[in-house]
């Protein structure tokens, strides 16, 4: 009998203990559910720089993004004095990879797949490689970037993705602007960014670029470019600036200077920008004066104006018109070129969240050398697509 009573008491006690334990489990489960249902804003948060997220919590798409920047068209072109020609042309094909490895460290790589991969003699990198750099955000205002990068000259035409360019001005077309170097960026607030950049002045050796000039002109011991750049947004982003200036140590006793001022009016359905670009070159580097191909030109002066307006009558259509005026000259007799450009077209963007454009564009150019004018005309039908591959 005692054994039976003892067993019953143990059974009742065990049931009570189990019920109490189950109650504690249920209470804990209910508290966890309440935490899960709590609004996001109630959770304590600190700025990313003060409390970086653990590496395992960073999504992959922040660390690795791969794009193909592609432009292709069917062109009907007519050069003055020649028959009209038609062909399909792939103008741009660039692979791009970029991302944020952490909240502070980022990188970018862009490579032209339709350009030679031969390493250059000065920086040992291919001209096909536009960019290969890494950056470090020192704090919310200061950023340090190093590697091969685009020089920060300024200007809106210069700043555009090459995929979206129908034809560059002669000024930008003849620039070498992807160089190995370093840059410090100061952004006091989201509307202003100031950059100071130091890069190589060229990719190749002095002898290869300037040829016979190397016999009488000594290459610089410090072949560097120094650039100061301001990118601004004013009046609630209505006025934007891309201004830059700097100088380049081309050779001993020959320092070139360059100024690029881009200013843009940015309205909801209408945008227009004006770029002014100027280069005073003690030793001709742009090399598109009429005599640049056959002479070592000194004291060359280049000026270029680019005006482009865009209008979106409905969200999926963009109508644009662009004008160019350029001069290139030196003190040599008969060494002056004047150029005009006149572009007109329409773009169709079928998807809101993808940079895919189908276009119809007319590109006209006229260049005058010593009162002799040569005109080129082209009509292009094609597509531009920044393909998000990953």
Coordinates of C-alpha atoms in Angstrom, one line a residue, residues 9-358:
X9 CA 2.6 11.0 -5.1
X10 CA 5.6 10.8 -7.5
X11 CA 3.3 10.7 -10.5
X12 CA 1.3 13.7 -9.3
X13 CA 4.6 15.6 -8.5
X14 CA 6.1 14.7 -11.9
X15 CA 2.9 15.9 -13.7
X16 CA 3.0 19.2 -11.7
X17 CA 6.7 19.7 -12.5
X18 CA 6.1 18.9 -16.1
X19 CA 3.1 21.3 -16.3
X20 CA 5.3 24.0 -14.6
X21 CA 8.2 23.4 -17.1
X22 CA 5.7 23.4 -20.0
X23 CA 4.3 26.7 -18.8
X24 CA 7.8 28.2 -18.7
X25 CA 8.5 27.0 -22.2
X26 CA 5.2 28.5 -23.4
X27 CA 5.9 31.8 -21.7
X28 CA 9.4 31.9 -23.3
X29 CA 8.0 31.1 -26.7
X30 CA 5.4 33.9 -26.4
X31 CA 8.1 36.4 -25.5
X32 CA 10.2 35.4 -28.5
X33 CA 7.1 35.8 -30.7
X34 CA 6.6 39.2 -29.3
X35 CA 10.2 40.2 -30.1
X36 CA 9.7 38.9 -33.7
X37 CA 6.6 40.9 -34.1
X38 CA 8.1 44.1 -32.7
X39 CA 8.4 47.0 -35.2
X40 CA 11.8 47.5 -36.8
X41 CA 12.0 51.0 -35.6
X42 CA 11.8 49.9 -32.0
X43 CA 15.1 48.0 -32.3
X44 CA 18.2 49.9 -31.1
X45 CA 20.3 51.1 -34.1
X46 CA 23.6 52.8 -34.4
X47 CA 25.2 54.4 -37.5
X48 CA 27.0 51.8 -39.7
X49 CA 30.4 53.3 -38.9
X50 CA 29.9 52.9 -35.2
X51 CA 28.5 49.4 -35.3
X52 CA 29.4 47.5 -38.5
X53 CA 27.4 44.5 -39.3
X54 CA 29.1 41.2 -38.9
X55 CA 30.5 39.8 -42.1
X56 CA 28.1 36.9 -42.2
X57 CA 25.1 39.3 -42.2
X58 CA 26.1 41.3 -45.3
X59 CA 24.0 40.2 -48.3
X60 CA 26.0 38.8 -51.3
X61 CA 24.5 41.3 -53.7
X62 CA 26.2 44.1 -51.7
X63 CA 29.6 42.4 -52.1
X64 CA 29.4 41.2 -55.7
X65 CA 27.6 42.8 -58.6
X66 CA 28.4 42.0 -62.2
X67 CA 27.3 44.0 -65.2
X68 CA 27.8 43.9 -69.0
X69 CA 27.7 47.4 -70.5
X70 CA 26.7 46.9 -74.1
X71 CA 25.9 49.2 -77.0
X72 CA 25.2 48.0 -80.5
X73 CA 23.6 49.6 -83.6
X74 CA 22.9 49.4 -87.3
X75 CA 24.6 52.4 -88.8
X76 CA 24.1 54.2 -92.1
X77 CA 27.1 56.5 -92.5
X78 CA 28.0 59.0 -95.2
X79 CA 31.4 60.8 -95.3
X80 CA 31.7 63.8 -97.6
X81 CA 33.1 62.7 -101.0
X82 CA 32.5 59.0 -100.3
X83 CA 29.6 56.6 -100.8
X84 CA 27.2 55.7 -98.0
X85 CA 28.0 52.6 -96.0
X86 CA 25.8 50.4 -93.8
X87 CA 26.9 47.9 -91.1
X88 CA 26.2 46.5 -87.7
X89 CA 28.6 47.8 -85.0
X90 CA 29.2 46.9 -81.4
X91 CA 30.5 50.2 -80.0
X92 CA 30.7 49.2 -76.4
X93 CA 31.2 45.9 -74.5
X94 CA 32.6 46.4 -71.0
X95 CA 32.5 43.9 -68.1
X96 CA 32.1 45.5 -64.7
X97 CA 32.3 44.1 -61.2
X98 CA 31.7 46.2 -58.1
X99 CA 30.6 45.9 -54.5
X100 CA 31.0 46.7 -50.8
X101 CA 33.1 44.1 -49.0
X102 CA 32.3 45.7 -45.7
X103 CA 30.6 48.9 -44.6
X104 CA 34.0 50.6 -45.1
X105 CA 35.7 48.7 -47.9
X106 CA 34.5 48.8 -51.5
X107 CA 36.0 47.9 -54.9
X108 CA 35.3 48.3 -58.7
X109 CA 36.6 46.6 -61.8
X110 CA 35.7 47.5 -65.4
X111 CA 37.3 46.0 -68.5
X112 CA 36.8 46.5 -72.2
X113 CA 36.3 43.1 -73.9
X114 CA 36.8 44.5 -77.4
X115 CA 40.2 46.2 -76.8
X116 CA 43.7 44.9 -76.7
X117 CA 45.0 43.5 -73.4
X118 CA 48.7 44.2 -74.0
X119 CA 50.3 45.7 -70.9
X120 CA 51.5 49.3 -71.1
X121 CA 55.1 50.2 -70.4
X122 CA 54.6 52.7 -67.6
X123 CA 51.9 51.2 -65.4
X124 CA 52.1 47.6 -66.6
X125 CA 48.3 47.5 -67.1
X126 CA 46.3 47.0 -70.3
X127 CA 44.5 50.0 -71.8
X128 CA 41.5 47.7 -71.9
X129 CA 41.3 47.8 -68.1
X130 CA 39.4 51.0 -67.3
X131 CA 39.3 50.6 -63.5
X132 CA 40.7 48.3 -60.8
X133 CA 40.6 50.1 -57.5
X134 CA 39.7 49.6 -53.9
X135 CA 38.4 52.3 -51.5
X136 CA 38.2 52.7 -47.8
X137 CA 35.7 54.9 -46.0
X138 CA 37.7 56.5 -43.2
X139 CA 34.6 57.9 -41.6
X140 CA 31.2 59.3 -42.9
X141 CA 33.0 62.3 -44.6
X142 CA 36.4 61.0 -45.7
X143 CA 37.2 58.3 -48.2
X144 CA 40.5 57.1 -49.6
X145 CA 40.7 55.3 -53.0
X146 CA 43.7 53.7 -54.7
X147 CA 44.3 51.8 -57.9
X148 CA 43.5 52.4 -61.6
X149 CA 40.7 54.8 -61.9
X150 CA 39.0 57.4 -64.0
X151 CA 40.7 60.8 -63.6
X152 CA 38.3 63.2 -61.8
X153 CA 38.3 66.0 -64.4
X154 CA 34.6 66.9 -64.2
X155 CA 32.1 67.6 -66.9
X156 CA 28.8 65.7 -67.5
X157 CA 29.8 64.1 -70.9
X158 CA 33.0 62.9 -69.3
X159 CA 31.0 61.6 -66.3
X160 CA 28.5 59.5 -68.3
X161 CA 28.8 55.7 -68.6
X162 CA 30.5 55.2 -72.0
X163 CA 27.7 52.9 -72.9
X164 CA 25.3 55.9 -73.1
X165 CA 27.6 57.9 -75.4
X166 CA 26.7 58.1 -79.1
X167 CA 29.9 59.9 -80.1
X168 CA 32.3 61.7 -77.9
X169 CA 33.6 65.2 -78.5
X170 CA 37.1 65.3 -80.0
X171 CA 38.4 66.6 -76.7
X172 CA 37.3 63.6 -74.7
X173 CA 37.9 61.1 -77.5
X174 CA 41.6 62.0 -77.6
X175 CA 42.1 62.0 -73.8
X176 CA 43.8 59.2 -71.9
X177 CA 41.8 59.3 -68.6
X178 CA 42.1 55.9 -66.9
X179 CA 45.3 56.1 -64.8
X180 CA 46.9 54.4 -61.8
X181 CA 46.9 56.7 -58.8
X182 CA 45.1 57.6 -55.5
X183 CA 42.4 60.0 -54.4
X184 CA 41.1 61.4 -51.2
X185 CA 37.4 62.4 -51.0
X186 CA 35.8 64.8 -48.6
X187 CA 31.9 64.9 -48.5
X188 CA 30.8 67.3 -45.8
X189 CA 27.2 66.5 -46.6
X190 CA 25.2 64.5 -49.2
X191 CA 25.1 67.5 -51.6
X192 CA 28.8 68.2 -51.9
X193 CA 31.9 66.1 -52.7
X194 CA 35.5 67.4 -53.0
X195 CA 38.2 65.2 -54.5
X196 CA 41.9 65.6 -54.7
X197 CA 43.6 63.1 -57.0
X198 CA 47.1 62.2 -58.0
X199 CA 47.7 59.8 -60.9
X200 CA 50.2 58.9 -63.5
X201 CA 50.3 61.3 -66.4
X202 CA 50.2 58.5 -69.0
X203 CA 50.1 54.7 -69.4
X204 CA 52.9 54.3 -71.8
X205 CA 56.5 55.5 -71.9
X206 CA 57.5 59.1 -73.0
X207 CA 59.3 57.7 -76.0
X208 CA 56.3 55.8 -77.3
X209 CA 53.8 58.7 -77.0
X210 CA 56.0 61.6 -78.2
X211 CA 58.3 59.7 -80.6
X212 CA 61.0 62.0 -82.0
X213 CA 60.5 64.6 -79.3
X214 CA 62.3 62.3 -76.9
X215 CA 65.6 63.2 -78.7
X216 CA 65.4 66.8 -77.6
X217 CA 63.0 66.8 -74.6
X218 CA 63.7 65.0 -71.4
X219 CA 60.9 63.0 -69.8
X220 CA 59.7 64.2 -66.5
X221 CA 61.2 62.5 -63.4
X222 CA 57.7 62.8 -61.8
X223 CA 55.2 62.1 -64.6
X224 CA 52.1 62.8 -62.4
X225 CA 48.8 64.5 -62.8
X226 CA 47.2 66.6 -60.0
X227 CA 43.5 67.2 -60.1
X228 CA 41.0 69.0 -57.8
X229 CA 37.3 68.3 -58.4
X230 CA 34.0 69.4 -57.0
X231 CA 30.7 67.6 -57.5
X232 CA 27.7 69.6 -56.1
X233 CA 24.0 69.5 -55.9
X234 CA 22.3 72.9 -55.3
X235 CA 18.8 74.0 -54.7
X236 CA 17.3 70.6 -53.9
X237 CA 19.2 68.9 -56.7
X238 CA 17.9 71.4 -59.4
X239 CA 21.5 72.6 -60.2
X240 CA 24.3 70.1 -60.4
X241 CA 28.0 70.7 -60.9
X242 CA 30.9 68.6 -62.1
X243 CA 33.9 71.0 -62.0
X244 CA 37.6 70.0 -62.1
X245 CA 41.0 71.5 -62.8
X246 CA 44.6 70.3 -62.7
X247 CA 48.0 70.2 -64.2
X248 CA 50.2 67.5 -65.7
X249 CA 54.0 67.0 -65.7
X250 CA 54.5 65.9 -69.3
X251 CA 58.2 66.6 -69.5
X252 CA 61.0 68.6 -67.9
X253 CA 60.0 72.2 -68.4
X254 CA 56.6 71.3 -70.0
X255 CA 53.6 71.4 -67.7
X256 CA 50.1 71.1 -69.2
X257 CA 47.0 72.5 -67.5
X258 CA 43.3 71.5 -68.0
X259 CA 39.9 72.9 -66.8
X260 CA 36.6 71.1 -67.2
X261 CA 33.4 72.8 -65.9
X262 CA 30.1 71.0 -66.2
X263 CA 26.8 72.6 -65.0
X264 CA 23.4 71.0 -65.3
X265 CA 19.8 72.1 -64.8
X266 CA 17.9 69.0 -63.5
X267 CA 14.1 69.2 -63.6
X268 CA 11.6 66.3 -63.3
X269 CA 11.1 65.9 -67.1
X270 CA 13.7 68.2 -68.6
X271 CA 17.5 68.3 -68.2
X272 CA 20.1 70.3 -69.9
X273 CA 23.9 70.5 -69.2
X274 CA 26.7 72.7 -70.6
X275 CA 30.3 71.5 -70.4
X276 CA 33.2 73.7 -71.1
X277 CA 36.6 72.0 -71.5
X278 CA 39.9 73.8 -72.0
X279 CA 43.5 72.5 -72.2
X280 CA 46.7 74.6 -72.5
X281 CA 49.4 72.1 -73.5
X282 CA 53.0 73.2 -73.5
X283 CA 53.7 69.8 -75.0
X284 CA 50.8 68.6 -77.2
X285 CA 49.2 65.6 -75.6
X286 CA 45.6 65.6 -77.0
X287 CA 47.2 65.6 -80.5
X288 CA 44.3 66.5 -82.7
X289 CA 45.5 69.8 -84.1
X290 CA 45.9 69.5 -87.9
X291 CA 49.7 69.1 -87.6
X292 CA 49.8 66.9 -84.5
X293 CA 50.2 63.7 -86.5
X294 CA 53.4 64.8 -88.3
X295 CA 55.0 67.3 -85.9
X296 CA 55.9 67.7 -82.3
X297 CA 53.5 70.5 -81.5
X298 CA 54.2 72.9 -78.6
X299 CA 51.9 75.4 -77.0
X300 CA 48.7 73.8 -78.3
X301 CA 45.4 75.2 -77.1
X302 CA 42.1 73.3 -77.0
X303 CA 38.6 74.5 -76.3
X304 CA 35.4 72.5 -76.4
X305 CA 31.7 73.3 -75.6
X306 CA 29.1 70.6 -75.2
X307 CA 25.4 71.4 -74.8
X308 CA 22.9 68.6 -74.4
X309 CA 19.1 68.8 -73.6
X310 CA 16.8 65.9 -72.8
X311 CA 13.0 65.8 -72.4
X312 CA 10.8 63.0 -71.2
X313 CA 7.2 63.7 -72.6
X314 CA 6.1 60.3 -71.0
X315 CA 8.1 58.1 -68.6
X316 CA 9.3 55.6 -71.2
X317 CA 10.6 58.0 -73.8
X318 CA 13.5 60.4 -73.8
X319 CA 14.1 62.9 -76.6
X320 CA 17.5 64.5 -76.8
X321 CA 19.4 67.1 -78.8
X322 CA 23.1 67.9 -78.5
X323 CA 25.5 70.5 -80.0
X324 CA 29.3 70.7 -80.0
X325 CA 31.7 73.5 -80.8
X326 CA 35.5 72.8 -80.6
X327 CA 38.7 74.5 -81.6
X328 CA 42.3 73.1 -81.6
X329 CA 45.3 75.2 -82.6
X330 CA 48.9 76.3 -82.0
X331 CA 51.1 79.1 -83.1
X332 CA 52.2 77.2 -86.2
X333 CA 50.9 78.7 -89.4
X334 CA 47.8 76.9 -90.7
X335 CA 47.5 74.7 -87.6
X336 CA 43.9 75.4 -86.6
X337 CA 40.8 73.2 -86.6
X338 CA 37.2 74.2 -85.8
X339 CA 34.6 71.5 -85.2
X340 CA 30.9 71.3 -85.0
X341 CA 28.6 68.5 -83.8
X342 CA 24.8 68.2 -84.0
X343 CA 23.1 65.2 -82.5
X344 CA 19.3 64.4 -82.4
X345 CA 17.5 61.3 -81.3
X346 CA 14.8 59.5 -79.3
X347 CA 15.3 56.7 -76.8
X348 CA 12.7 54.1 -75.6
X349 CA 13.1 52.7 -72.1
X350 CA 10.6 49.8 -71.7
X351 CA 11.5 48.8 -68.2
X352 CA 11.5 51.1 -65.1
X353 CA 14.2 49.2 -63.2
X354 CA 16.6 48.2 -66.0
X355 CA 18.9 50.4 -68.0
X356 CA 17.8 49.2 -71.4
X357 CA 17.3 51.7 -74.2
X358 CA 16.3 51.3 -77.8

